Short mmCIF file of C-alpha atoms (C1' of nucleotides) in Angstrom, two decimals:
data_model
loop_
_atom_site.label_atom_id
_atom_site.label_comp_id
_atom_site.label_asym_id
_atom_site.label_seq_id
_atom_site.Cartn_x
_atom_site.Cartn_y
_atom_site.Cartn_z
CA MET A 26 -7.67 44.12 8.67
CA VAL A 27 -8.73 41.01 8.19
CA TYR A 28 -10.18 39.85 4.89
CA HIS A 29 -12.34 36.38 5.03
CA LYS A 30 -12.59 33.88 1.86
CA THR A 31 -15.85 34.50 -0.22
CA GLU A 32 -18.42 31.56 -0.70
CA LYS A 33 -17.26 32.18 -4.84
CA ILE A 34 -13.22 31.57 -3.40
CA ILE A 35 -13.80 28.56 -1.21
CA GLU A 36 -15.64 25.73 -3.76
CA LYS A 37 -12.97 27.48 -5.97
CA GLN A 38 -9.59 26.20 -4.29
CA GLN A 39 -12.40 22.50 -3.24
CA SER A 40 -12.25 22.21 -6.61
CA ARG A 41 -9.54 22.95 -7.86
CA LYS A 42 -7.78 20.37 -4.09
CA ARG A 43 -10.63 18.21 -5.95
CA LYS A 44 -8.15 18.39 -9.47
CA ILE A 45 -5.45 17.45 -7.45
CA LEU A 46 -6.78 14.39 -6.58
CA ASN A 47 -8.00 13.33 -10.01
CA ALA A 48 -5.32 14.31 -11.18
CA ALA A 49 -3.01 12.77 -8.88
CA ARG A 50 -5.72 9.25 -9.27
CA GLU A 51 -4.98 9.00 -12.72
CA ILE A 52 -0.63 9.71 -12.86
CA LEU A 53 -0.87 6.89 -10.50
CA ALA A 54 -3.51 4.87 -12.19
CA GLU A 55 -0.95 4.86 -16.23
CA LYS A 56 0.82 2.37 -17.18
CA GLU A 57 4.39 2.88 -15.18
CA MET A 58 4.14 4.42 -13.15
CA GLY A 59 7.21 6.40 -13.08
CA SER A 60 6.22 10.12 -13.33
CA THR A 61 3.84 10.11 -10.53
CA SER A 62 5.83 13.80 -9.88
CA ILE A 63 4.21 16.58 -8.28
CA LYS A 64 5.22 18.67 -11.81
CA ALA A 65 2.39 16.79 -13.88
CA ILE A 66 0.66 16.61 -11.56
CA ALA A 67 0.46 19.56 -10.55
CA LYS A 68 1.01 20.03 -14.34
CA ARG A 69 -2.36 17.61 -15.27
CA ALA A 70 -4.28 19.85 -12.90
CA GLY A 71 -3.89 22.65 -14.38
CA ILE A 72 -2.57 24.78 -11.67
CA ALA A 73 1.21 25.32 -11.08
CA THR A 74 3.85 23.38 -9.05
CA GLY A 75 4.29 25.82 -6.02
CA THR A 76 -0.05 25.47 -5.65
CA PHE A 77 0.20 22.43 -4.75
CA TYR A 78 1.80 23.07 -1.38
CA LEU A 79 -1.36 25.34 -0.90
CA TYR A 80 -3.49 22.54 -0.89
CA PHE A 81 -1.21 19.77 0.46
CA LYS A 82 1.80 19.58 3.24
CA ASP A 83 4.01 17.40 1.16
CA LYS A 84 3.84 14.54 -2.01
CA ASP A 85 2.75 11.99 1.27
CA ALA A 86 0.32 14.03 2.70
CA LEU A 87 -1.58 13.43 -1.00
CA ILE A 88 -0.43 9.74 -1.52
CA ASP A 89 -3.04 9.35 2.55
CA VAL A 90 -5.55 11.62 1.02
CA LEU A 91 -6.17 9.63 -1.89
CA LEU A 92 -5.16 6.84 -0.04
CA LYS A 93 -8.17 6.72 2.11
CA GLU A 94 -10.18 8.28 -0.06
CA ILE A 95 -10.17 4.89 -2.76
CA TYR A 96 -10.25 2.51 0.17
CA LYS A 97 -13.40 4.10 1.11
CA GLU A 98 -15.09 4.06 -2.36
CA LEU A 99 -14.54 0.14 -2.15
CA LEU A 100 -15.14 -1.05 1.49
CA ASP A 101 -18.16 1.70 1.04
CA ILE A 102 -19.52 -0.60 -2.37
CA ILE A 103 -18.87 -4.16 -0.09
CA LYS A 104 -21.09 -3.34 2.82
CA LYS A 105 -23.33 -2.06 0.52
CA GLU A 106 -23.38 -5.80 -1.38
CA ARG A 107 -23.08 -8.12 1.63
CA ALA A 108 -25.89 -5.90 3.06
CA PRO A 109 -29.40 -8.60 2.27
CA PHE A 110 -27.10 -11.50 3.60
CA THR A 111 -26.50 -13.58 6.45
CA ASN A 112 -25.29 -16.82 5.16
CA GLY A 113 -21.63 -16.35 5.70
CA PHE A 114 -20.05 -17.65 2.36
CA ASP A 115 -23.02 -15.75 0.79
CA LYS A 116 -21.33 -12.69 2.09
CA LEU A 117 -18.20 -13.56 1.51
CA GLU A 118 -19.22 -14.45 -2.49
CA ALA A 119 -20.88 -10.74 -2.70
CA THR A 120 -17.20 -9.43 -1.47
CA MET A 121 -15.98 -10.79 -4.25
CA LYS A 122 -18.88 -9.98 -6.29
CA ALA A 123 -18.44 -6.69 -6.20
CA CYS A 124 -15.12 -6.47 -5.88
CA ILE A 125 -14.49 -7.56 -9.09
CA ASP A 126 -17.38 -5.82 -10.28
CA THR A 127 -15.90 -2.50 -9.14
CA PHE A 128 -12.48 -3.71 -9.87
CA MET A 129 -13.17 -4.40 -13.85
CA GLY A 130 -15.12 -1.66 -14.18
CA LYS A 131 -12.77 1.11 -12.90
CA LYS A 132 -9.67 0.31 -13.37
CA HIS A 133 -7.23 2.40 -12.46
CA LEU A 134 -8.53 1.83 -8.84
CA ALA A 135 -7.40 -1.60 -9.20
CA LYS A 136 -4.31 -0.68 -9.98
CA ILE A 137 -3.92 1.99 -6.97
CA LEU A 138 -5.61 -0.07 -5.27
CA LEU A 139 -3.89 -4.06 -5.67
CA ASP A 140 -1.29 -2.99 -7.40
CA LEU A 141 2.36 -2.43 -6.02
CA SER A 142 4.15 -0.11 -7.78
CA PRO A 143 5.39 1.96 -5.52
CA GLN A 144 8.65 3.84 -5.48
CA ASN A 145 10.22 3.60 -2.71
CA ASN A 146 8.32 6.14 -1.26
CA THR A 147 8.07 4.22 2.60
CA VAL A 148 4.27 5.66 2.92
CA PHE A 149 3.60 3.94 0.21
CA ASN A 150 4.47 1.00 0.77
CA THR A 151 3.30 1.48 4.48
CA LYS A 152 -0.53 2.79 3.60
CA PHE A 153 -1.29 0.35 1.62
CA SER A 154 -0.34 -3.06 3.07
CA ASP A 155 -2.13 -1.50 5.95
CA ILE A 156 -4.89 -1.57 3.56
CA ILE A 157 -4.38 -5.05 2.28
CA ASN A 158 -4.45 -6.11 6.03
CA ASP A 159 -7.37 -4.46 6.51
CA LEU A 160 -8.92 -6.25 3.51
CA ILE A 161 -7.02 -9.59 5.47
CA SER A 162 -8.51 -8.92 8.93
CA PHE A 163 -12.61 -7.92 7.62
CA THR A 164 -12.40 -11.84 5.78
CA LYS A 165 -11.09 -13.37 8.54
CA ILE A 166 -13.75 -12.24 10.92
CA ASP A 167 -15.73 -14.20 7.89
CA LEU A 168 -13.70 -17.20 8.80
CA ASP A 169 -14.02 -17.29 12.03
CA GLU A 170 -18.41 -17.55 12.08
CA LEU A 171 -17.76 -19.75 9.84
CA MET A 172 -15.15 -22.03 11.35
CA GLU A 173 -17.02 -21.17 14.60
CA GLN A 174 -20.55 -23.24 13.28
CA GLN A 175 -18.36 -25.58 11.32
CA LEU A 176 -19.76 -25.00 8.36
CA ILE A 177 -15.45 -25.56 6.86
CA PRO A 178 -13.42 -27.23 8.61
CA GLU A 179 -10.42 -27.14 11.71
CA GLN A 180 -7.66 -25.18 10.34
CA ASP A 181 -5.71 -21.76 10.44
CA THR A 182 -7.79 -18.91 9.53
CA LEU A 183 -5.68 -15.92 9.38
CA VAL A 184 -4.15 -18.04 6.45
CA SER A 185 -6.13 -18.80 4.74
CA ALA A 186 -8.24 -15.81 4.75
CA THR A 187 -4.12 -14.12 3.12
CA ALA A 188 -4.51 -17.12 0.61
CA PHE A 189 -7.43 -16.11 0.27
CA VAL A 190 -7.11 -12.18 -0.50
CA GLY A 191 -3.69 -13.02 -2.43
CA ALA A 192 -5.54 -15.52 -5.58
CA PHE A 193 -8.21 -12.75 -5.18
CA ARG A 194 -6.07 -10.25 -5.76
CA GLU A 195 -2.96 -12.40 -8.20
CA VAL A 196 -5.73 -12.83 -10.30
CA ILE A 197 -7.01 -9.61 -10.90
CA LEU A 198 -4.29 -8.20 -11.13
CA TYR A 199 -3.14 -10.72 -13.81
CA TRP A 200 -6.80 -8.72 -15.90
CA ILE A 201 -5.53 -5.60 -15.25
CA ASN A 202 -1.76 -5.81 -16.72
CA SER A 203 -2.35 -8.54 -19.29
CA ASP A 204 -6.45 -8.27 -21.16
CA GLU A 205 -8.79 -9.94 -20.32
CA PRO A 206 -9.95 -13.70 -20.01
CA LEU A 207 -11.74 -14.81 -23.21
CA ASP A 208 -14.42 -16.91 -21.63
CA ILE A 209 -14.97 -14.72 -18.61
CA ASP A 210 -17.31 -16.13 -17.35
CA LEU A 211 -15.63 -19.20 -16.80
CA ALA A 212 -13.29 -17.24 -15.15
CA TYR A 213 -15.42 -15.47 -12.82
CA LYS A 214 -16.80 -18.73 -12.19
CA THR A 215 -13.42 -20.47 -11.79
CA LEU A 216 -11.37 -17.54 -8.57
CA ILE A 217 -15.12 -17.63 -6.86
CA ASN A 218 -15.03 -21.57 -7.36
CA PHE A 219 -11.37 -21.19 -6.36
CA ASN A 220 -11.56 -19.55 -2.75
CA MET A 221 -14.70 -21.46 -1.86
CA ARG A 222 -13.55 -24.48 -2.14
CA GLY A 223 -10.18 -23.75 -0.86
CA LEU A 224 -11.92 -22.72 2.48
CA GLY A 225 -13.70 -26.07 2.24
CA LYS A 226 -17.15 -26.11 1.63
CA ASN A 227 -18.82 -28.12 0.24
CA MET B 24 53.26 -5.47 -24.52
CA VAL B 25 50.36 -6.95 -23.06
CA TYR B 26 50.11 -8.32 -19.83
CA HIS B 27 48.06 -10.83 -18.52
CA LYS B 28 45.78 -12.18 -15.35
CA THR B 29 47.49 -14.07 -12.77
CA GLU B 30 45.53 -16.39 -11.47
CA LYS B 31 45.14 -15.04 -8.20
CA ILE B 32 43.78 -12.12 -9.91
CA ILE B 33 40.86 -13.29 -11.72
CA GLU B 34 40.20 -15.36 -8.47
CA LYS B 35 40.93 -12.81 -6.32
CA GLN B 36 37.72 -10.34 -9.22
CA GLN B 37 35.29 -13.66 -8.81
CA SER B 38 35.15 -13.34 -5.62
CA ARG B 39 34.53 -8.95 -5.89
CA LYS B 40 32.08 -9.79 -8.65
CA ARG B 41 30.59 -12.58 -5.53
CA LYS B 42 31.03 -10.14 -3.02
CA ILE B 43 29.24 -6.91 -4.74
CA LEU B 44 26.21 -9.75 -5.33
CA ASN B 45 26.20 -10.55 -1.87
CA ALA B 46 26.44 -7.65 -0.95
CA ALA B 47 23.49 -6.81 -3.73
CA ARG B 48 21.01 -9.47 -2.14
CA GLU B 49 21.55 -8.45 1.33
CA ILE B 50 20.15 -4.97 0.53
CA LEU B 51 17.95 -5.66 -1.40
CA ALA B 52 16.67 -8.29 0.38
CA GLU B 53 16.26 -5.55 3.02
CA LYS B 54 13.16 -4.16 4.62
CA GLU B 55 12.22 -0.21 3.40
CA MET B 56 14.74 -1.16 0.07
CA GLY B 57 14.93 2.59 0.44
CA SER B 58 18.97 2.22 -0.08
CA THR B 59 19.21 -0.09 -2.31
CA SER B 60 22.14 2.15 -4.10
CA ILE B 61 24.82 1.39 -6.11
CA LYS B 62 26.88 3.49 -3.75
CA ALA B 63 25.38 1.20 -0.34
CA ILE B 64 25.31 -1.49 -2.04
CA ALA B 65 29.98 -0.43 -3.53
CA LYS B 66 29.91 0.50 0.32
CA ARG B 67 28.71 -2.87 1.73
CA ALA B 68 30.85 -4.64 -1.06
CA GLY B 69 33.39 -2.34 1.22
CA ILE B 70 34.80 -1.38 -2.42
CA ALA B 71 34.66 2.15 -4.42
CA THR B 72 31.38 3.08 -6.28
CA GLY B 73 33.84 3.58 -9.69
CA THR B 74 34.68 -0.48 -9.05
CA PHE B 75 31.74 -1.48 -9.10
CA TYR B 76 31.24 -0.37 -13.04
CA LEU B 77 33.68 -2.93 -13.76
CA TYR B 78 32.29 -5.65 -13.07
CA PHE B 79 28.71 -4.66 -13.77
CA LYS B 80 27.56 -2.78 -17.05
CA ASP B 81 24.89 -0.91 -14.57
CA LYS B 82 22.51 -0.76 -12.22
CA ASP B 83 20.58 -2.83 -14.64
CA ALA B 84 23.14 -5.23 -15.49
CA LEU B 85 23.05 -6.29 -11.56
CA ILE B 86 19.44 -6.31 -11.27
CA ASP B 87 20.06 -9.24 -13.71
CA VAL B 88 22.42 -11.42 -13.05
CA LEU B 89 21.22 -11.56 -9.40
CA LEU B 90 17.53 -11.80 -10.42
CA LYS B 91 19.34 -14.77 -12.92
CA GLU B 92 20.64 -16.31 -10.24
CA ILE B 93 18.56 -16.75 -7.92
CA TYR B 94 15.42 -17.70 -9.70
CA LYS B 95 18.16 -20.38 -10.97
CA GLU B 96 18.48 -21.18 -7.04
CA LEU B 97 14.79 -21.69 -6.70
CA LEU B 98 14.16 -23.42 -10.10
CA ASP B 99 16.69 -26.35 -9.13
CA ILE B 100 14.91 -27.01 -5.76
CA ILE B 101 11.93 -27.33 -7.26
CA LYS B 102 12.38 -29.77 -9.86
CA LYS B 103 14.44 -32.34 -7.50
CA GLU B 104 11.59 -31.77 -4.30
CA ARG B 105 9.65 -33.19 -8.03
CA ALA B 106 11.57 -35.70 -9.71
CA PRO B 107 9.77 -38.58 -7.28
CA PHE B 108 6.93 -38.42 -8.21
CA THR B 109 4.45 -38.48 -11.28
CA ASN B 110 1.19 -38.31 -10.46
CA GLY B 111 0.30 -34.03 -10.93
CA PHE B 112 -1.18 -33.51 -7.01
CA ASP B 113 1.91 -34.95 -5.45
CA LYS B 114 4.13 -32.81 -8.36
CA LEU B 115 2.37 -29.72 -7.32
CA GLU B 116 2.68 -30.07 -3.44
CA ALA B 117 5.50 -31.30 -3.59
CA THR B 118 6.52 -27.96 -5.43
CA MET B 119 5.06 -26.17 -2.67
CA LYS B 120 6.70 -27.86 0.13
CA ALA B 121 9.68 -26.83 -2.08
CA CYS B 122 9.19 -23.44 -1.98
CA ILE B 123 7.88 -23.25 1.47
CA ASP B 124 10.51 -24.42 3.30
CA THR B 125 13.55 -22.81 0.60
CA PHE B 126 11.26 -19.53 1.52
CA MET B 127 11.70 -19.67 5.78
CA GLY B 128 14.43 -20.69 4.80
CA LYS B 129 16.32 -18.09 3.39
CA LYS B 130 13.98 -15.54 3.52
CA HIS B 131 15.78 -13.04 1.57
CA LEU B 132 15.84 -15.09 -1.49
CA ALA B 133 12.00 -15.01 -0.75
CA LYS B 134 11.87 -10.99 -0.04
CA ILE B 135 13.15 -10.51 -3.64
CA LEU B 136 11.15 -13.00 -5.60
CA LEU B 137 8.32 -12.59 -4.43
CA ASP B 138 7.82 -8.78 -2.85
CA LEU B 139 7.91 -6.69 -5.07
CA SER B 140 8.99 -3.42 -3.55
CA PRO B 141 10.53 -2.41 -6.46
CA GLN B 142 11.86 1.40 -7.49
CA ASN B 143 10.40 2.52 -10.09
CA ASN B 144 13.19 0.53 -12.37
CA THR B 145 11.63 -0.02 -14.72
CA VAL B 146 14.04 -3.50 -15.90
CA PHE B 147 13.53 -5.19 -12.47
CA ASN B 148 9.91 -4.64 -12.53
CA THR B 149 10.25 -6.44 -16.40
CA LYS B 150 12.80 -9.34 -14.59
CA PHE B 151 9.98 -9.58 -11.65
CA SER B 152 6.68 -9.62 -13.56
CA ASP B 153 8.49 -12.61 -15.43
CA ILE B 154 9.54 -14.55 -12.79
CA ILE B 155 5.95 -14.39 -11.91
CA ASN B 156 4.26 -16.06 -15.05
CA ASP B 157 6.44 -18.33 -14.81
CA LEU B 158 6.06 -19.66 -12.23
CA ILE B 159 1.50 -19.08 -13.20
CA SER B 160 3.61 -20.76 -16.56
CA PHE B 161 4.78 -24.39 -14.88
CA THR B 162 1.58 -24.14 -12.28
CA LYS B 163 -0.34 -24.33 -15.48
CA ILE B 164 0.67 -27.05 -16.86
CA ASP B 165 0.47 -28.52 -14.33
CA LEU B 166 -2.85 -27.86 -14.12
CA ASP B 167 -4.30 -28.27 -17.43
CA GLU B 168 -2.62 -32.34 -16.83
CA LEU B 169 -4.83 -33.05 -13.89
CA MET B 170 -7.63 -31.58 -16.06
CA GLU B 171 -6.84 -33.40 -19.16
CA GLN B 172 -7.04 -36.77 -16.82
CA GLN B 173 -10.62 -35.53 -15.31
CA LEU B 174 -8.55 -35.30 -11.66
CA ILE B 175 -10.31 -31.36 -11.36
CA PRO B 176 -13.24 -30.64 -13.01
CA GLU B 177 -13.46 -28.45 -15.97
CA GLN B 178 -11.77 -24.78 -15.05
CA ASP B 179 -10.20 -22.10 -16.94
CA THR B 180 -6.58 -23.15 -15.38
CA LEU B 181 -4.87 -19.57 -16.40
CA VAL B 182 -7.58 -18.08 -13.70
CA SER B 183 -6.55 -21.65 -11.05
CA ALA B 184 -3.20 -21.30 -11.54
CA THR B 185 -3.53 -17.51 -10.94
CA ALA B 186 -4.51 -17.77 -8.07
CA PHE B 187 -2.86 -20.51 -6.60
CA VAL B 188 0.53 -18.85 -7.69
CA GLY B 189 -0.77 -15.45 -5.57
CA ALA B 190 -2.77 -16.76 -2.65
CA PHE B 191 0.48 -18.89 -1.95
CA ARG B 192 3.13 -15.88 -1.97
CA GLU B 193 0.85 -13.85 -0.18
CA VAL B 194 0.68 -16.23 3.40
CA ILE B 195 4.53 -17.05 2.38
CA LEU B 196 5.24 -13.08 2.63
CA TYR B 197 3.05 -12.83 5.37
CA TRP B 198 5.30 -14.60 7.01
CA ILE B 199 8.23 -12.68 6.18
CA ASN B 200 6.70 -9.71 7.72
CA SER B 201 5.22 -10.72 10.07
CA ASP B 202 5.69 -13.31 12.51
CA GLU B 203 5.59 -16.54 11.82
CA PRO B 204 2.53 -18.06 12.39
CA LEU B 205 2.40 -19.93 16.56
CA ASP B 206 0.83 -23.80 15.70
CA ILE B 207 3.17 -23.68 12.26
CA ASP B 208 2.24 -27.36 11.11
CA LEU B 209 -1.56 -26.39 10.42
CA ALA B 210 -0.33 -23.35 9.08
CA TYR B 211 1.36 -25.55 6.60
CA LYS B 212 -2.01 -27.63 6.18
CA THR B 213 -3.94 -24.70 6.02
CA LEU B 214 -1.90 -23.84 2.76
CA ILE B 215 -1.81 -26.69 0.86
CA ASN B 216 -5.52 -27.78 1.64
CA PHE B 217 -6.44 -24.25 0.44
CA ASN B 218 -4.99 -24.80 -2.90
CA MET B 219 -5.30 -28.14 -3.00
CA ARG B 220 -9.28 -28.14 -2.49
CA GLY B 221 -9.14 -24.47 -4.52
CA LEU B 222 -8.13 -26.73 -7.57
CA GLY B 223 -11.36 -28.60 -6.78
CA LYS B 224 -8.76 -31.88 -5.62
CA ASN B 225 -11.85 -34.46 -4.30
"C1'" DG C 3 -11.21 51.99 -7.44
"C1'" DC C 4 -7.42 51.47 -3.83
"C1'" DA C 5 -5.29 49.81 0.02
"C1'" DA C 6 -3.87 45.35 1.96
"C1'" DA C 7 -4.63 40.25 2.48
"C1'" DA C 8 -4.40 35.88 0.42
"C1'" DA C 9 -3.25 33.22 -3.61
"C1'" DA C 10 -0.79 31.60 -6.88
"C1'" DT C 11 3.22 31.11 -9.70
"C1'" DG C 12 7.60 29.59 -12.19
"C1'" DA C 13 12.68 29.28 -11.53
"C1'" DA C 14 15.79 29.11 -8.70
"C1'" DT C 15 17.46 25.38 -4.69
"C1'" DA C 16 17.42 21.09 -2.41
"C1'" DT C 17 18.91 16.11 -2.77
"C1'" DT C 18 19.82 12.15 -3.89
"C1'" DG C 19 21.53 8.58 -6.38
"C1'" DG C 20 23.43 6.61 -10.88
"C1'" DT C 21 27.27 7.36 -13.86
"C1'" DT C 22 31.83 8.94 -15.34
"C1'" DC C 23 37.29 10.27 -14.78
"C1'" DA C 24 42.02 12.00 -13.51
"C1'" DA C 25 44.76 10.66 -10.33
"C1'" DT C 26 46.86 6.50 -7.70
"C1'" DT C 27 47.79 1.58 -7.02
"C1'" DT C 28 48.79 -2.14 -7.48
"C1'" DA C 29 50.40 -6.65 -10.95
"C1'" DT C 30 52.93 -7.88 -14.56
"C1'" DA C 31 57.28 -9.09 -17.00
"C1'" DA C 32 61.85 -8.33 -18.15
"C1'" DT D 23 63.95 -2.80 -9.76
"C1'" DT D 24 61.81 -0.40 -13.18
"C1'" DA D 25 58.74 0.78 -16.46
"C1'" DT D 26 54.16 -0.05 -18.19
"C1'" DA D 27 49.41 -1.96 -17.95
"C1'" DA D 28 45.66 -2.64 -15.36
"C1'" DA D 29 43.18 -2.56 -11.86
"C1'" DT D 30 41.22 1.23 -7.84
"C1'" DT D 31 39.04 5.08 -6.05
"C1'" DG D 32 36.26 8.79 -4.57
"C1'" DA D 33 35.05 13.22 -5.42
"C1'" DA D 34 32.94 15.95 -9.32
"C1'" DC D 35 29.43 15.07 -12.48
"C1'" DC D 36 24.34 15.23 -13.99
"C1'" DA D 37 19.73 13.56 -14.09
"C1'" DA D 38 15.86 14.34 -12.01
"C1'" DT D 39 11.99 15.21 -8.31
"C1'" DA D 40 10.78 17.52 -4.27
"C1'" DT D 41 10.02 21.02 -1.78
"C1'" DT D 42 10.97 26.60 -0.99
"C1'" DC D 43 10.64 31.16 -1.88
"C1'" DA D 44 10.39 36.18 -4.12
"C1'" DT D 45 7.94 38.12 -7.29
"C1'" DT D 46 3.17 38.53 -10.03
"C1'" DT D 47 -1.80 38.25 -9.48
"C1'" DT D 48 -6.44 37.68 -7.85
"C1'" DT D 49 -9.87 38.92 -4.44
"C1'" DT D 50 -11.55 41.66 0.01
"C1'" DG D 51 -13.83 45.37 2.20
"C1'" DC D 52 -13.84 50.14 1.90
#
DNA sequence: GCAAAAAATGAATATTGGTTCAATTTATAA
DNA sequence: TTATAAATTGAACCAATATTCATTTTTTGC
């Protein structure tokens, strides 16, 4: 005799999976990041530790899903904000603004995507640097276009893209970990100008 | 009856402490950074695990000494390279060049000082971000001076300094972790130009 | 309501890595 | 050379966490 899940059970299980993911997000985003234990996550999700393993193969599987999920959220926002523009500089600026707004609005997301306080967890490290490399690649595409159109001087666009992302990341992390700057407008403008000038925009 | 160490023994012990520190450097600089265990360090240093505790109170003490040591090495180099210059831009450029040369020459040093693959080791995290914050502070001093002299436009110098260091760090780490760029000259010039233009140098 | 199946539980197990310590080896000073 | 101090060793201990599994609870289909 084979039993089938009822609609209600399916929903309950989906909700549980969501609860686990949210609990993990919360805990990952928290200050010391020391307590990213399955026990802690399970507890916060309101389930027994063993139950976790009914929903995820192991800890790595959770991190994989989690990172993919929040990375997709970010990309969707960026995509949406870039859509109105065709000019390369405008697109880059829109990207930066979208990121700043998103990260400052959802600091937990920034903490997870930009900060690297991985355990000695290999999977996390790998996934994480994949994301940063992705962001660099996307930026490089814009830069190659701008250089093609001779709107920025001859340069190693991979290096510029890396510097661009690095500058951005360091500043956002600084804001996340310490306090936000007093004069937010000036700070925003400084960061965006720094990167735009860095590329060689006149 | 109290015995006194002979010269030979003192030397042997100093050499052992050095060996431990070097072993720790090597292991910390290694790819996956998973095996920064005392056992591994002791093994590489050619001593028993228990012996480690005759030379360092605990793991934190080792990390403390280690980071201080290599940070000092870097600062000494920077200081020396900056010495000939008085102009703010020149000093900044000298700093960058010194760092690039040092880091590319001693990649293990870069890996430890710039990369952050800390365990969930609180001490390491703290010491580490202290160093980065230090570098940002030093840069800010230069920028304040330049802004004072109206050589760069009005800006939030803390933000610029942070962006400056972030851009730099991301690029160096990229070079360390992947391969160095094909056209090194162009790459160097791109990085330095990016940062100098970013500040608003005409 | 009942028996089989599925899901959930959390104590037990396994693993990893820091630290200790009784036993051993080496060094000192007469 | 010998008695004692100091240094070294590495197995044992401990703590923290990921993972498993025998037991219990809930759900399903009748």
